[in-house]
CSV table of C-alpha atoms and ligand atoms in Angstrom, one decimal:
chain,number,residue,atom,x,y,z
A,1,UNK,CA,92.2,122.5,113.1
A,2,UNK,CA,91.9,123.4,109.3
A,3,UNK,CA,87.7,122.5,107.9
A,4,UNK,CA,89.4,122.7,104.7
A,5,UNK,CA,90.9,118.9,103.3
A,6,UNK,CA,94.5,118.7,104.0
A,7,UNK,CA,96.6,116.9,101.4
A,8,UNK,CA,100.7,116.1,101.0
A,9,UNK,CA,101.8,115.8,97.2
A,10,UNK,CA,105.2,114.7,97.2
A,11,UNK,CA,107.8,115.4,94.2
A,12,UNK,CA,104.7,118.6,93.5
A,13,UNK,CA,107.1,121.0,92.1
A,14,UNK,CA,106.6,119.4,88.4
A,15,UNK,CA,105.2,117.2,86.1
A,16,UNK,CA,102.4,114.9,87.3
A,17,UNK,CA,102.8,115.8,90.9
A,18,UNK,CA,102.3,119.3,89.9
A,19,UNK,CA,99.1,119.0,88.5
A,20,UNK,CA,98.3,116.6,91.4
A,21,UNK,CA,98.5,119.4,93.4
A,22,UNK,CA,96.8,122.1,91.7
A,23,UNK,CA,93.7,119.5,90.9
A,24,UNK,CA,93.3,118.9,94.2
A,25,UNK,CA,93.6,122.9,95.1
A,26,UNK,CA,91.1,123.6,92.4
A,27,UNK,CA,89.0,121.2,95.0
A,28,UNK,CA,89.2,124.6,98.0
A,29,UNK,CA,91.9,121.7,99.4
A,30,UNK,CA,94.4,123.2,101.2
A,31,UNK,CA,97.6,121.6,99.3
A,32,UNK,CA,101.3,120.9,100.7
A,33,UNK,CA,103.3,121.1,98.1
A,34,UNK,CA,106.4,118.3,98.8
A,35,UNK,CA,109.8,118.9,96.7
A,36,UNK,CA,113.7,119.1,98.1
A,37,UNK,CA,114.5,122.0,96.1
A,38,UNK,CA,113.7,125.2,98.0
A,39,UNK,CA,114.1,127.4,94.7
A,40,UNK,CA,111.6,124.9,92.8
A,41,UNK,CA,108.9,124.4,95.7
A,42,UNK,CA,108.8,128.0,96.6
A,43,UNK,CA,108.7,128.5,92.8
A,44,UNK,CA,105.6,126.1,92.2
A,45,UNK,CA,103.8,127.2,95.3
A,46,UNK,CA,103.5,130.6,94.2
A,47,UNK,CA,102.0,129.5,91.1
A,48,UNK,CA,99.4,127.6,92.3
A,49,UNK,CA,98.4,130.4,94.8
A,50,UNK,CA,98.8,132.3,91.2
A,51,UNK,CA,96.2,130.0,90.7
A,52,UNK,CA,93.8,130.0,93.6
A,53,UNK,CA,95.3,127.0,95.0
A,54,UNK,CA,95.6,127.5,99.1
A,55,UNK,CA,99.4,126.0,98.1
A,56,UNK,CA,102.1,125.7,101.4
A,57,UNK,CA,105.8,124.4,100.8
A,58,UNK,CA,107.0,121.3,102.5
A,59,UNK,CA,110.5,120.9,102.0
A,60,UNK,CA,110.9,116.9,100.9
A,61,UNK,CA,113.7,114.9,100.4
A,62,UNK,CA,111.9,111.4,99.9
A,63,UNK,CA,115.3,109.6,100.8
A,64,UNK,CA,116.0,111.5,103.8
A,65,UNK,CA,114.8,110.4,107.4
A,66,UNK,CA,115.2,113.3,109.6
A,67,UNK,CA,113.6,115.3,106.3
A,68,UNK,CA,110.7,113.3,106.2
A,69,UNK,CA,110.2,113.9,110.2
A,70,UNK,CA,110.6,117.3,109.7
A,71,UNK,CA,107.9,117.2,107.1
A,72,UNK,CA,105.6,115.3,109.1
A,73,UNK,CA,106.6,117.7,112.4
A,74,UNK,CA,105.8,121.1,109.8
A,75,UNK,CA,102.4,119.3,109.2
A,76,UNK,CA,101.6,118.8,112.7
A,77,UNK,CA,102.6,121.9,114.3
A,78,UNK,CA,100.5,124.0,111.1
A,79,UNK,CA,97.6,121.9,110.5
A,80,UNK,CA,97.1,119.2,113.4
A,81,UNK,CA,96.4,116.4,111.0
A,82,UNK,CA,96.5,114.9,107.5
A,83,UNK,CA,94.0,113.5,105.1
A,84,UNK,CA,95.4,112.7,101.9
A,85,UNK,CA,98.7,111.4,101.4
A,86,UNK,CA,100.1,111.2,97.5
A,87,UNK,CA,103.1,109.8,96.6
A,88,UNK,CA,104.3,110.7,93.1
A,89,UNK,CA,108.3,111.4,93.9
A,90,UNK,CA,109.7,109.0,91.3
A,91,UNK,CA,113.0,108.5,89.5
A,92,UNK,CA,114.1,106.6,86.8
A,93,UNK,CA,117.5,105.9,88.3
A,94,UNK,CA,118.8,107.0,84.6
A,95,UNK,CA,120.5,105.3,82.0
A,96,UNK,CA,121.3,102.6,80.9
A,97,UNK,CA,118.5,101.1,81.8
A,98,UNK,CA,119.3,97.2,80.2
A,99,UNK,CA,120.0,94.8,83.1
A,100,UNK,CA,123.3,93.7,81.9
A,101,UNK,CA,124.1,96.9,82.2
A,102,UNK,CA,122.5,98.5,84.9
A,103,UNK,CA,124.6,100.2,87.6
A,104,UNK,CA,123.7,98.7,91.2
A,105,UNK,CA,123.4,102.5,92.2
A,106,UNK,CA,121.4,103.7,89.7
A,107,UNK,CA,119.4,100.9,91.1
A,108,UNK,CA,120.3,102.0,94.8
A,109,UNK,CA,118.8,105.4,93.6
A,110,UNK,CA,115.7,104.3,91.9
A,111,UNK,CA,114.7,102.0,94.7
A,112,UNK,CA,115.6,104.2,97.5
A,113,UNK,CA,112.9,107.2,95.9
A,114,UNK,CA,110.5,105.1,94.4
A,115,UNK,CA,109.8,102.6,97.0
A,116,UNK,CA,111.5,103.4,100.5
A,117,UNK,CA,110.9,107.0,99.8
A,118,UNK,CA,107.2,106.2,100.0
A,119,UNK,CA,107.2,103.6,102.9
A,120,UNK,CA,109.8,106.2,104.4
A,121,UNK,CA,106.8,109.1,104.1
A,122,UNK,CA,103.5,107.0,104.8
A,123,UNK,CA,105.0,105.4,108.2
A,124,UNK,CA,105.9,109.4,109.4
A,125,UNK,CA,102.3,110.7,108.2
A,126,UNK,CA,100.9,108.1,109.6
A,127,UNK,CA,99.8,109.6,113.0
A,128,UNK,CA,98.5,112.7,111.3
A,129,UNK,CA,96.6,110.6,108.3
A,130,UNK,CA,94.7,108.5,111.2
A,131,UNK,CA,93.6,111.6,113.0
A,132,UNK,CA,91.7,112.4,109.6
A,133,UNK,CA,87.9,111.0,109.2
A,134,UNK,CA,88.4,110.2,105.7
A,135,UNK,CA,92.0,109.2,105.3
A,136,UNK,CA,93.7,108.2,101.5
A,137,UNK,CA,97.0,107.3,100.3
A,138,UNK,CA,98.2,107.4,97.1
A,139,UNK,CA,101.2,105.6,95.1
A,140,UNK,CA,102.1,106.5,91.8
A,141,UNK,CA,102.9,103.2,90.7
A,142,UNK,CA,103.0,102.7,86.8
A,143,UNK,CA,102.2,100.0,84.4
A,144,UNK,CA,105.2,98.9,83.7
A,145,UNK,CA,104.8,97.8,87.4
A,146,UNK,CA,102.6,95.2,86.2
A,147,UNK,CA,104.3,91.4,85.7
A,148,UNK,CA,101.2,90.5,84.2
A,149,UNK,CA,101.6,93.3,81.4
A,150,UNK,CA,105.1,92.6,81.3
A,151,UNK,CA,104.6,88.9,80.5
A,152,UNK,CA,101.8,89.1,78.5
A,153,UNK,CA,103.2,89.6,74.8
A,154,UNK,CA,106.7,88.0,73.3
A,155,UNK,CA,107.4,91.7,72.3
A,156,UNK,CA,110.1,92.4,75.0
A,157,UNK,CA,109.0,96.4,74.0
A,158,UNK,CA,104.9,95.7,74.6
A,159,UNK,CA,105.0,97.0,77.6
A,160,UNK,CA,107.6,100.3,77.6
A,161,UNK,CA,111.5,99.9,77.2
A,162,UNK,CA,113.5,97.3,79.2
A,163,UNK,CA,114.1,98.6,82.4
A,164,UNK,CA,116.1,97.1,84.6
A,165,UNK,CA,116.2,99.7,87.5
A,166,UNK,CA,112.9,102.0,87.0
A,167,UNK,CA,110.4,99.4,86.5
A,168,UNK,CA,110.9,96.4,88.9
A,169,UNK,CA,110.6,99.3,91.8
A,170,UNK,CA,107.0,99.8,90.3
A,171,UNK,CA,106.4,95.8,90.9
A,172,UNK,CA,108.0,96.6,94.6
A,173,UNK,CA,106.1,99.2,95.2
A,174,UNK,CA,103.1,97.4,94.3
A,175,UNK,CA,104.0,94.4,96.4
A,176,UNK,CA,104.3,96.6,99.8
A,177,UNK,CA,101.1,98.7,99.2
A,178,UNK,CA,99.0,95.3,98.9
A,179,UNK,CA,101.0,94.8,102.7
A,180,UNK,CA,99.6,98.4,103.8
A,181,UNK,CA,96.1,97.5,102.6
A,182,UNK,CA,96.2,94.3,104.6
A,183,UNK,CA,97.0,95.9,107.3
A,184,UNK,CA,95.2,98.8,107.4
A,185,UNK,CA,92.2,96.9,106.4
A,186,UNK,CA,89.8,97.3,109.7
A,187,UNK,CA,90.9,101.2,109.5
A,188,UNK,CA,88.9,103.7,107.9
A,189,UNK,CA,92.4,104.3,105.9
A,190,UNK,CA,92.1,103.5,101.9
A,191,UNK,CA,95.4,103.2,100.2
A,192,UNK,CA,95.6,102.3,96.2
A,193,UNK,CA,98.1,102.6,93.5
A,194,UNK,CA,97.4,104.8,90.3
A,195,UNK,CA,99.1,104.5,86.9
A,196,UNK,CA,99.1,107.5,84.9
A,197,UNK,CA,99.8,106.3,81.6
A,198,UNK,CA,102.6,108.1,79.3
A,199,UNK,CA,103.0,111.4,80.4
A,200,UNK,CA,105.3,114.0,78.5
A,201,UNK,CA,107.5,114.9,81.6
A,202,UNK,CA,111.3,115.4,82.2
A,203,UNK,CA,111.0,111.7,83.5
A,204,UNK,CA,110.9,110.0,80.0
A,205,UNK,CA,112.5,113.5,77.8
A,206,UNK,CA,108.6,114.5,77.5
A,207,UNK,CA,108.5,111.5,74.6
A,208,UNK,CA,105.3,110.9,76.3
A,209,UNK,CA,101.6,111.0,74.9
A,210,UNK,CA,99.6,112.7,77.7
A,211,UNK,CA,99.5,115.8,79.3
A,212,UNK,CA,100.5,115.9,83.1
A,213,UNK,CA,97.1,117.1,83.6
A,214,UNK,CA,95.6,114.2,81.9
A,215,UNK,CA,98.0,112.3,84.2
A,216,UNK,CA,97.0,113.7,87.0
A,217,UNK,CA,93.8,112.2,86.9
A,218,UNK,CA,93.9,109.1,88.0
A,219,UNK,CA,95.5,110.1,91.6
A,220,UNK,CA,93.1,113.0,92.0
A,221,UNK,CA,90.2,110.3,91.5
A,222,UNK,CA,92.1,107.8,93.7
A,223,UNK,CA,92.6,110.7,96.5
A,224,UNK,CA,88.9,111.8,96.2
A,225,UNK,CA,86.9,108.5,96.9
A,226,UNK,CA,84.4,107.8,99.0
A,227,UNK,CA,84.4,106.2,102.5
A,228,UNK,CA,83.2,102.8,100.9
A,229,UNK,CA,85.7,103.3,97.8
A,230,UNK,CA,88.4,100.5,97.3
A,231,UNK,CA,91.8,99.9,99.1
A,232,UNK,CA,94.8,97.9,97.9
A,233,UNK,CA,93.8,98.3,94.3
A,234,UNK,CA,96.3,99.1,91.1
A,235,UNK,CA,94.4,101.3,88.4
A,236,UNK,CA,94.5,103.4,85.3
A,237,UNK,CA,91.6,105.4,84.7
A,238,UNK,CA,90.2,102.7,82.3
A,239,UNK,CA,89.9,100.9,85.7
A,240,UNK,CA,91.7,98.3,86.8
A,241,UNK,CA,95.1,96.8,86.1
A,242,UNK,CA,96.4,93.4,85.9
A,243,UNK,CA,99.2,93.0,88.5
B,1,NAP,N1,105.7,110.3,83.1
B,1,NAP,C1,105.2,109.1,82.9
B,1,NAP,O1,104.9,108.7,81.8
B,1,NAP,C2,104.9,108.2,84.1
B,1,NAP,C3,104.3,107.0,83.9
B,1,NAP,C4,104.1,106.1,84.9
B,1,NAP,C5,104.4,106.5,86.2
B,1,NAP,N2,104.9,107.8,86.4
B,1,NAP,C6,105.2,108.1,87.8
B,1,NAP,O2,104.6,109.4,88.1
B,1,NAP,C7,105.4,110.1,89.1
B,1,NAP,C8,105.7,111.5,88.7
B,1,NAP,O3,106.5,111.4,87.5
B,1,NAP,P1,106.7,112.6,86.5
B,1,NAP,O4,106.5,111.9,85.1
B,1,NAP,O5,105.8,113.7,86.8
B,1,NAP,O6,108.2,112.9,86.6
B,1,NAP,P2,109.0,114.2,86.8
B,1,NAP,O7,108.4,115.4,86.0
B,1,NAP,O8,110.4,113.9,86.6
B,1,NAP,O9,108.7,114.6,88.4
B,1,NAP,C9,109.3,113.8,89.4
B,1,NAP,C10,109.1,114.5,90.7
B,1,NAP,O10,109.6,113.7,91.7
B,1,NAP,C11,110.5,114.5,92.5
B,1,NAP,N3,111.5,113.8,93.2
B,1,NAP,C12,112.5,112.9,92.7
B,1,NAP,N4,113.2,112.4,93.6
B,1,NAP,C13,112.8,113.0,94.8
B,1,NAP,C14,113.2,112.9,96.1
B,1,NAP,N5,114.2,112.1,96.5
B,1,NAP,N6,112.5,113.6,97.1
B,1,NAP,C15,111.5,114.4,96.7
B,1,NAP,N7,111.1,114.5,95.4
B,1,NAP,C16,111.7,113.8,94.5
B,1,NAP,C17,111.1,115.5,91.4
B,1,NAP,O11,111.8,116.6,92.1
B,1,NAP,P3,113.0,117.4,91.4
B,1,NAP,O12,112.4,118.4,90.5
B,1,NAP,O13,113.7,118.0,92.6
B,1,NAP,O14,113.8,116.4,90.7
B,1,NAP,C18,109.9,115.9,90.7
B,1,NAP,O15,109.1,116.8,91.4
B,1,NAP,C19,106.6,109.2,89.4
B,1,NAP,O16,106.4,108.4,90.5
B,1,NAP,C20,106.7,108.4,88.1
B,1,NAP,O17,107.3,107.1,88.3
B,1,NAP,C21,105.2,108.6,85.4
């Protein structure tokens, strides 16, 4: 089996995930890189090995059960085991985004990636994760996630634009990793939620105000911590966020 670390970045081909990856590379991690489209992984896994990154493609539909097997199976068969799990694959589910407008398969979409996609990957890398010594999961959750953000100001626009589809999978997805930490909580298995702030990416038309790099952080920080570092928490890299 591999010394080196061995981590999964889903959705790695771009954006956030990308840098995701190639932070944790620039660590001497060995790095799958997770996407569905062959052109585009093979694309960003030569760049990172451009790089220095020791990058390896894992073909990744997030939404696709026998795909996510067959990811977990590649894994397995080429590196025995696991150790850090992120999962950055998200979708917007499009536009509109009001709720009286909405389309119940844009919502179908959004909450298919965003939150079954990642109980869909966790529960296959499980067996390989708890084979690691130092096990982590990561979910790219978002702020917008937050109720307690949401709710805070009478400015319906305080926290992001109304989103109807995108954002209550955020508040899902933060709902069933508090479940994981619960019960993985007498495991050596730490599992948190990271909010990258607003990061210019095709996700929001690059209207946002940090780089993907800068975005990156906060899952890189959450994927690195200690053996005594938290589990089930929801942070930004000013710390902690209200749920
Ligand atoms: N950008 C922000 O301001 C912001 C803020 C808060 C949270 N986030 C979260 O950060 C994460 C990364 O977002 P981003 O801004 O980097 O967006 P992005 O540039 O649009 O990248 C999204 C990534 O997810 C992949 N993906 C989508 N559906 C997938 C599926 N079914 N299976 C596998 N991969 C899939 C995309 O692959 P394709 O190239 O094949 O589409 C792409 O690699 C998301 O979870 C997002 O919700 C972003």
């Amino acid at each position: 089996m591999s010394e080196k670390t061995i981590a999964l970045v889903t959705g790695a081909n771009k954006g956030i995930g990308y840098e995701i990856a190639a932070g944790l590379g620039a660590r001497g991690w060995k790095v799958g890189v997770g996407a569905r489209d062959d052109g585009r992984r093979e694309a960003a896994v030569e760049k990172l090995r451009a790089n220095g990154v020791d990058a390896f493609g894992v073909p990744l539909d997030v939404t696709d059960d026998a795909g996510v097997a067959a990811a977990a199976r590649l894994i397995e068969e080429e590196h025995g085991r696991l150790d850090v799990l992120v999962n950055n694959a998200g979708v917007t589910g499009g536009m509109p985004q009001n709720p009286t407008e909405v389309s119940i398969d844009q919502m179908r979409v959004a909450v298919e990636t965003n939150v079954f996609g990642v109980v869909r990957v966790i529960n296959a890398m499980l067996p390989l994760l708890r084979r690691s010594a130092s096990p982590r999961i990561v979910n790219m959750s978002s702020g917008v996630g937050s109720l307690a953000r949401q709710t805070a100001s009478d400015d319906p626009l305080a926290v992001g634009p109304i989103s109807g589809a995108y954002s209550p999978t955020k508040t899902y997805l933060n709902a069933v990793t508090i479940q994981y930490a619960k019960e993985l909580r007498d495991t050596n298995i730490l599992i948190n939620l990271g909010c990258p702030g607003f990061v210019a990416t095709d996700l929001n038309g690059f209207r946002g105000v940090r780089t993907p790099e800068e975005g990156a952080r906060i899952a890189i920080s959450l994927a690195t911590l200690p053996d005594d570092g938290p589990t089930g928490g929801y942070f930004e890299d000013a710390g902690l966020i209200p749920w």
